[in-house]
Short mmCIF file of C-alpha atoms in Angstrom, two decimals:
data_model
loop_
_atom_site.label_atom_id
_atom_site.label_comp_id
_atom_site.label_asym_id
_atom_site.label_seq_id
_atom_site.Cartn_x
_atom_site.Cartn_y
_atom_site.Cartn_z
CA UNK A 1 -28.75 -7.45 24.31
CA UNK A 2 -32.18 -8.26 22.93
CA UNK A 3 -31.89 -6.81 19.32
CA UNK A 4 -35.59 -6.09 18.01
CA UNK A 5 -35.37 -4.18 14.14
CA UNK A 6 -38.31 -2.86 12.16
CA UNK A 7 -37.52 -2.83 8.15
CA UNK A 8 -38.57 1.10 7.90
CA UNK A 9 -38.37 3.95 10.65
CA UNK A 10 -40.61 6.10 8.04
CA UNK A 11 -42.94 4.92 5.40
CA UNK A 12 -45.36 7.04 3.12
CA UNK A 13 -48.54 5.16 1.55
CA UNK A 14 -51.87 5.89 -0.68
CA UNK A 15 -55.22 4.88 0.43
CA UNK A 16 -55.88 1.19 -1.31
CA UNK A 17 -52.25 0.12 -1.33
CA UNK A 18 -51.37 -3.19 0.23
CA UNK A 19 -48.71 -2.24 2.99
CA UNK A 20 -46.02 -4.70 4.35
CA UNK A 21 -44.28 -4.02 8.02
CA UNK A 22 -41.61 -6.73 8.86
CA UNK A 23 -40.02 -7.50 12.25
CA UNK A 24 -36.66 -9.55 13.10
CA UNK A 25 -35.92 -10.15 16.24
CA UNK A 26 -32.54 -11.79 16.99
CA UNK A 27 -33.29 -13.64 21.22
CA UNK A 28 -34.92 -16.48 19.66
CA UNK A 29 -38.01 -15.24 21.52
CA UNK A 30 -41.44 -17.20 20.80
CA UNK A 31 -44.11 -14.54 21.49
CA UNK A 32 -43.94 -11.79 19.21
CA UNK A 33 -47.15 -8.77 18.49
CA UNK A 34 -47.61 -5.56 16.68
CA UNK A 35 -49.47 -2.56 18.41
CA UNK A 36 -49.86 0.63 17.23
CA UNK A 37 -49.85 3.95 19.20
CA UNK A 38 -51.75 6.57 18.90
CA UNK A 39 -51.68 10.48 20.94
CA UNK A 40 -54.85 9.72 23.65
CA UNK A 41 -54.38 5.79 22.88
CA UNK A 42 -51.84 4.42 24.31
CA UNK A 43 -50.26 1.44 23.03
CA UNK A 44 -53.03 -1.05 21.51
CA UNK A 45 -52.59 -4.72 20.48
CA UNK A 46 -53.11 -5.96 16.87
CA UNK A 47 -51.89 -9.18 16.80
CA UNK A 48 -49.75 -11.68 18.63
CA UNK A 49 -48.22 -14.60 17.70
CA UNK A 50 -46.91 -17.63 20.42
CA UNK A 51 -44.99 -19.82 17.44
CA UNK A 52 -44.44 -20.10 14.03
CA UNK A 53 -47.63 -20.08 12.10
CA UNK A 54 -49.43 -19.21 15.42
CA UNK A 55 -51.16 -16.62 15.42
CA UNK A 56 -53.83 -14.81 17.78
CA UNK A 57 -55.97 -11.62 17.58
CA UNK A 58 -55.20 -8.82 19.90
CA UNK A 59 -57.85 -6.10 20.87
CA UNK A 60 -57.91 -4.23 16.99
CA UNK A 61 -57.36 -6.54 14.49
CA UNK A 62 -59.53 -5.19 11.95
CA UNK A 63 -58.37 -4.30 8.70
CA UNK A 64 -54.96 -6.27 9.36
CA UNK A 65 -53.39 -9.95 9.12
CA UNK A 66 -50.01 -11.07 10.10
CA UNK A 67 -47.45 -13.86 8.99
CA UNK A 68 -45.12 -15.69 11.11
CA UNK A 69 -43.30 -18.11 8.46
CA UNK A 70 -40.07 -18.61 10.72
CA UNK A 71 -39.46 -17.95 14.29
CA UNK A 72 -37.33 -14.59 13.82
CA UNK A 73 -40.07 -12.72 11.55
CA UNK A 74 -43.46 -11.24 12.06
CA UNK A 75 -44.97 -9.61 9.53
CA UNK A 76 -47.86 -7.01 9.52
CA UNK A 77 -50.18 -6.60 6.48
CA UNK A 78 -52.53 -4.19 5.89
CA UNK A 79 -54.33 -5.54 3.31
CA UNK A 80 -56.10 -2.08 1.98
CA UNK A 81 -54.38 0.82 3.55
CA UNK A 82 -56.93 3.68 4.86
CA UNK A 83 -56.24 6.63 6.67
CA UNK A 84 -57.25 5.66 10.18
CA UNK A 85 -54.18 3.58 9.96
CA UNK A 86 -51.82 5.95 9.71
CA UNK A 87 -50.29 5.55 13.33
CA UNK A 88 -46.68 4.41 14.58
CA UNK A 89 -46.40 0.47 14.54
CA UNK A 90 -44.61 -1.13 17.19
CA UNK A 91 -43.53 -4.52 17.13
CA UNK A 92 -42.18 -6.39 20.50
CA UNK A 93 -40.96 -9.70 21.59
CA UNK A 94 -41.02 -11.43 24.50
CA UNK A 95 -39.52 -15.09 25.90
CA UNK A 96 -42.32 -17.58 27.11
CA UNK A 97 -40.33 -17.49 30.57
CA UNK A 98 -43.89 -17.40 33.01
CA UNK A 99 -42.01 -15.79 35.62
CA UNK A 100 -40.77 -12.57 33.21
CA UNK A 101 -43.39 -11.77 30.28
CA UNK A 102 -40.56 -8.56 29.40
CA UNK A 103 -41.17 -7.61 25.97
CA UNK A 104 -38.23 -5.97 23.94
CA UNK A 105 -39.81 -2.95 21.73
CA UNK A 106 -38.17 -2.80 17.89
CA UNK A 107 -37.86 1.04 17.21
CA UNK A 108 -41.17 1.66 15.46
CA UNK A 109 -42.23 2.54 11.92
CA UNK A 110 -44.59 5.87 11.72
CA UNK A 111 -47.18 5.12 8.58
CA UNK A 112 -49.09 7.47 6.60
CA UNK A 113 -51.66 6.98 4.60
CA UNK A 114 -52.62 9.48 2.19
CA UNK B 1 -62.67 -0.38 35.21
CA UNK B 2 -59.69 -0.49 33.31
CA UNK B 3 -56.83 -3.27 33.27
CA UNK B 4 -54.07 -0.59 33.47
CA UNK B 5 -54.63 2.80 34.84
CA UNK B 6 -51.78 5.94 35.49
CA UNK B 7 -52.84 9.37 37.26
CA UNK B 8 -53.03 11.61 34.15
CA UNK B 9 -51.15 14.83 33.28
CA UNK B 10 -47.64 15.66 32.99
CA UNK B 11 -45.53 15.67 35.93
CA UNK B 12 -42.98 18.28 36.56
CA UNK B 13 -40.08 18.13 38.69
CA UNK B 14 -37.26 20.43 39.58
CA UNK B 15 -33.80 18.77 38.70
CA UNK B 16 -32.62 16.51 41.85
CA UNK B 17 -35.94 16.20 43.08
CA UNK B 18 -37.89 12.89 43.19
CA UNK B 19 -40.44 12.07 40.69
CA UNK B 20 -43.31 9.62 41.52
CA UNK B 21 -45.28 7.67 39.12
CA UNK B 22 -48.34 5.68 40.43
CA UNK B 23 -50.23 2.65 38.44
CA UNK B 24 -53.30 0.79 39.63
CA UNK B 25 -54.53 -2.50 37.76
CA UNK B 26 -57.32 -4.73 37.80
CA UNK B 27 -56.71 -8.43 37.78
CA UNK B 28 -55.75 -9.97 41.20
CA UNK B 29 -53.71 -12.85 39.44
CA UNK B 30 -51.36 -10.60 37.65
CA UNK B 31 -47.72 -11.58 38.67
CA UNK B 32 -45.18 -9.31 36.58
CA UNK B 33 -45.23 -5.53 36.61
CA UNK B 34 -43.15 -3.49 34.49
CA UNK B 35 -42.36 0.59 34.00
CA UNK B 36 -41.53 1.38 30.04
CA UNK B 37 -39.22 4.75 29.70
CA UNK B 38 -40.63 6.22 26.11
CA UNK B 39 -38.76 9.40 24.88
CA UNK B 40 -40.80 11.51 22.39
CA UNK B 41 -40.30 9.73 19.15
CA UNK B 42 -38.77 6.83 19.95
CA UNK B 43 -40.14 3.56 21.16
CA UNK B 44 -40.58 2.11 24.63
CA UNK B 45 -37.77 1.07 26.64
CA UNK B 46 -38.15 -1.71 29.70
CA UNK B 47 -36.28 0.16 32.74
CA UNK B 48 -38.03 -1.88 35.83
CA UNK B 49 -39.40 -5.25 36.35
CA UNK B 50 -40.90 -6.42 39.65
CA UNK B 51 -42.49 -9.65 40.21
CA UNK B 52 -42.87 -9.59 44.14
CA UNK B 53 -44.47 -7.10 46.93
CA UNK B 54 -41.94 -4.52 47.98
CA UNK B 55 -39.33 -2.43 46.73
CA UNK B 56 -36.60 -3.00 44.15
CA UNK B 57 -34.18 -0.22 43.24
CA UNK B 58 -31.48 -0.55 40.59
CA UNK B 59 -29.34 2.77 40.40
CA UNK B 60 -31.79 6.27 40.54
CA UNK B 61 -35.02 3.97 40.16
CA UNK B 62 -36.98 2.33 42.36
CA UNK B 63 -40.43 -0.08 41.76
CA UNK B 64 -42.79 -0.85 44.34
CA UNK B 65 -45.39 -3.31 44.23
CA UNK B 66 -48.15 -3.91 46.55
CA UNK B 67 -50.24 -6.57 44.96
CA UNK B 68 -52.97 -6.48 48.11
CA UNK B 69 -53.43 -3.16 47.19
CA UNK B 70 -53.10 -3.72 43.71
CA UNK B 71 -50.50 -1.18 42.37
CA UNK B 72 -46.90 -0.60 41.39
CA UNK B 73 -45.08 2.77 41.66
CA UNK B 74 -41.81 4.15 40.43
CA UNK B 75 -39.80 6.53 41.97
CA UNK B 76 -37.38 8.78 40.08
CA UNK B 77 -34.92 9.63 42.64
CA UNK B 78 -32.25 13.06 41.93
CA UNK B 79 -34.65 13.53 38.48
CA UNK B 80 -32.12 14.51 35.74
CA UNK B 81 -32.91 16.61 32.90
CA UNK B 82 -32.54 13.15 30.32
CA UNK B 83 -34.94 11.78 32.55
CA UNK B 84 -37.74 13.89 30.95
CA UNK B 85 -40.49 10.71 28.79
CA UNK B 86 -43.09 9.69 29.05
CA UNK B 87 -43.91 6.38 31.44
CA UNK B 88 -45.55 3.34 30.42
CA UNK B 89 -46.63 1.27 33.39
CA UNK B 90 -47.22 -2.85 32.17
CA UNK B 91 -49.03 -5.41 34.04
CA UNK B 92 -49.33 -9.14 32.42
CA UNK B 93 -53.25 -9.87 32.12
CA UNK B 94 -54.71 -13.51 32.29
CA UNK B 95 -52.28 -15.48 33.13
CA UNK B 96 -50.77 -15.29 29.63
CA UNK B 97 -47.48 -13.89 27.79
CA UNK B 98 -49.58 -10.76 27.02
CA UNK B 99 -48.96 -7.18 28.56
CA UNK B 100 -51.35 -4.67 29.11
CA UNK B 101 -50.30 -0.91 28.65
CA UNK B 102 -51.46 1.87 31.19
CA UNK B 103 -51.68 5.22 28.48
CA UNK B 104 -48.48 6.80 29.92
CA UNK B 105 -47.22 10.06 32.45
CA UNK B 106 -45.17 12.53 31.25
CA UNK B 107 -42.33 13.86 33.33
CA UNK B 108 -40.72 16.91 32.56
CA UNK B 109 -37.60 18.08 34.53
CA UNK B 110 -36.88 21.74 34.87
CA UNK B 111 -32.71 22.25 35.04
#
């Protein structure tokens, strides 16, 4: 079974702080990207990233960077946490097989900002 | 119009009934289709993929995919009370490893 973990299911931050969401995935998948979901939303794209040290804006990167160092780990940073970022962060993963595109969801982290 | 679109409101179905979800997209070279199961809380899980026109059923579900008409349905069949999420139809978009995300039905079914 795919395995896709987040490093926090909850995490409570003030406005200004530099905020850290990691994300291991265990299928040796290439493609790897962060959304975040919001109530009226849906599920929007951050960033993506097709190898290690790739990486490739999605449809809201503002206010947000990413790190792929090795091929297991994606990291989200939000560089200046603000209050419109409080959301739930997804991160998925995906094999570069054309034919199947499935991405395997990790089981979120809900941020706050305060 | 938008890549990924799902017939809004929640859907409610009596237990054993069918439920059917209906998705529309945009770009005619999309080749993989996929229906996300999302309970409240918890993050999306792949239940269906379909990569060619027709049906394909694996145990109560079933996906159907007419690309000439460009949509992909699921049906639900004898709807069980853990059955009750929310829906997230997926479409790959350009030709490319990314996924676009239709915002989601809701299905509630009544015991």
């Amino acid at each position: 079974d795919v395995k896709v973990t987040q490093s926090s299911r909850y995490l409570v931050k003030r406005t200004g702080e530099k905020v850290f969401l990691e994300c291991v995935q265990d299928m040796d998948h290439e493609n790897m990207f962060w959304y975040r979901q919001d109530p009226g939303l849906g599920l929007r794209l951050i960033y993506f990233s097709y190898d290690v040290k790739m990486k490739e804006k999605g449809d809201i990167p503002e206010g947000y960077s990413v790190s792929r160092e090795k091929k297991e780990r994606f990291s989200l940073i939000l560089e200046s946490a603000s209050t419109n970022q409080t959301s739930m962060y997804l991160c998925a993963s995906s094999s570069p097989d054309r034919r199947s595109y499935e991405q395997y969801f990790g089981p979120g982290t809900r941020l706050t900002v305060t | 119009q938008k890549e990924v679109e799902q017939n809004s409101g929640p859907l409610s179905v009596p237990e054993g009934a069918i439920a059917s979800l209906n998705c529309t997209y945009s770009d005619r070279v999309s080749q993989s289709f996929f229906w996300y199961r999302q309970y409240s809380g918890k993050s999306p899980e792949l239940i269906m993929s379909i990569y060619s026109n027709g049906d394909k059923e694996d145990g109560r579900f079933t996906a159907q995919l007419n690309k000439a008409s460009q949509y992909v349905s699921l049906l639900i069949r004898d709807s069980q009370p853990s059955d009750s999420a929310t829906y997230l139809c997926a479409v790959n978009i350009q030709g490319n490893n990314r996924l676009a995300f239709g915002k989601g039905n809701q299905v509630v079914v009544i015991p």
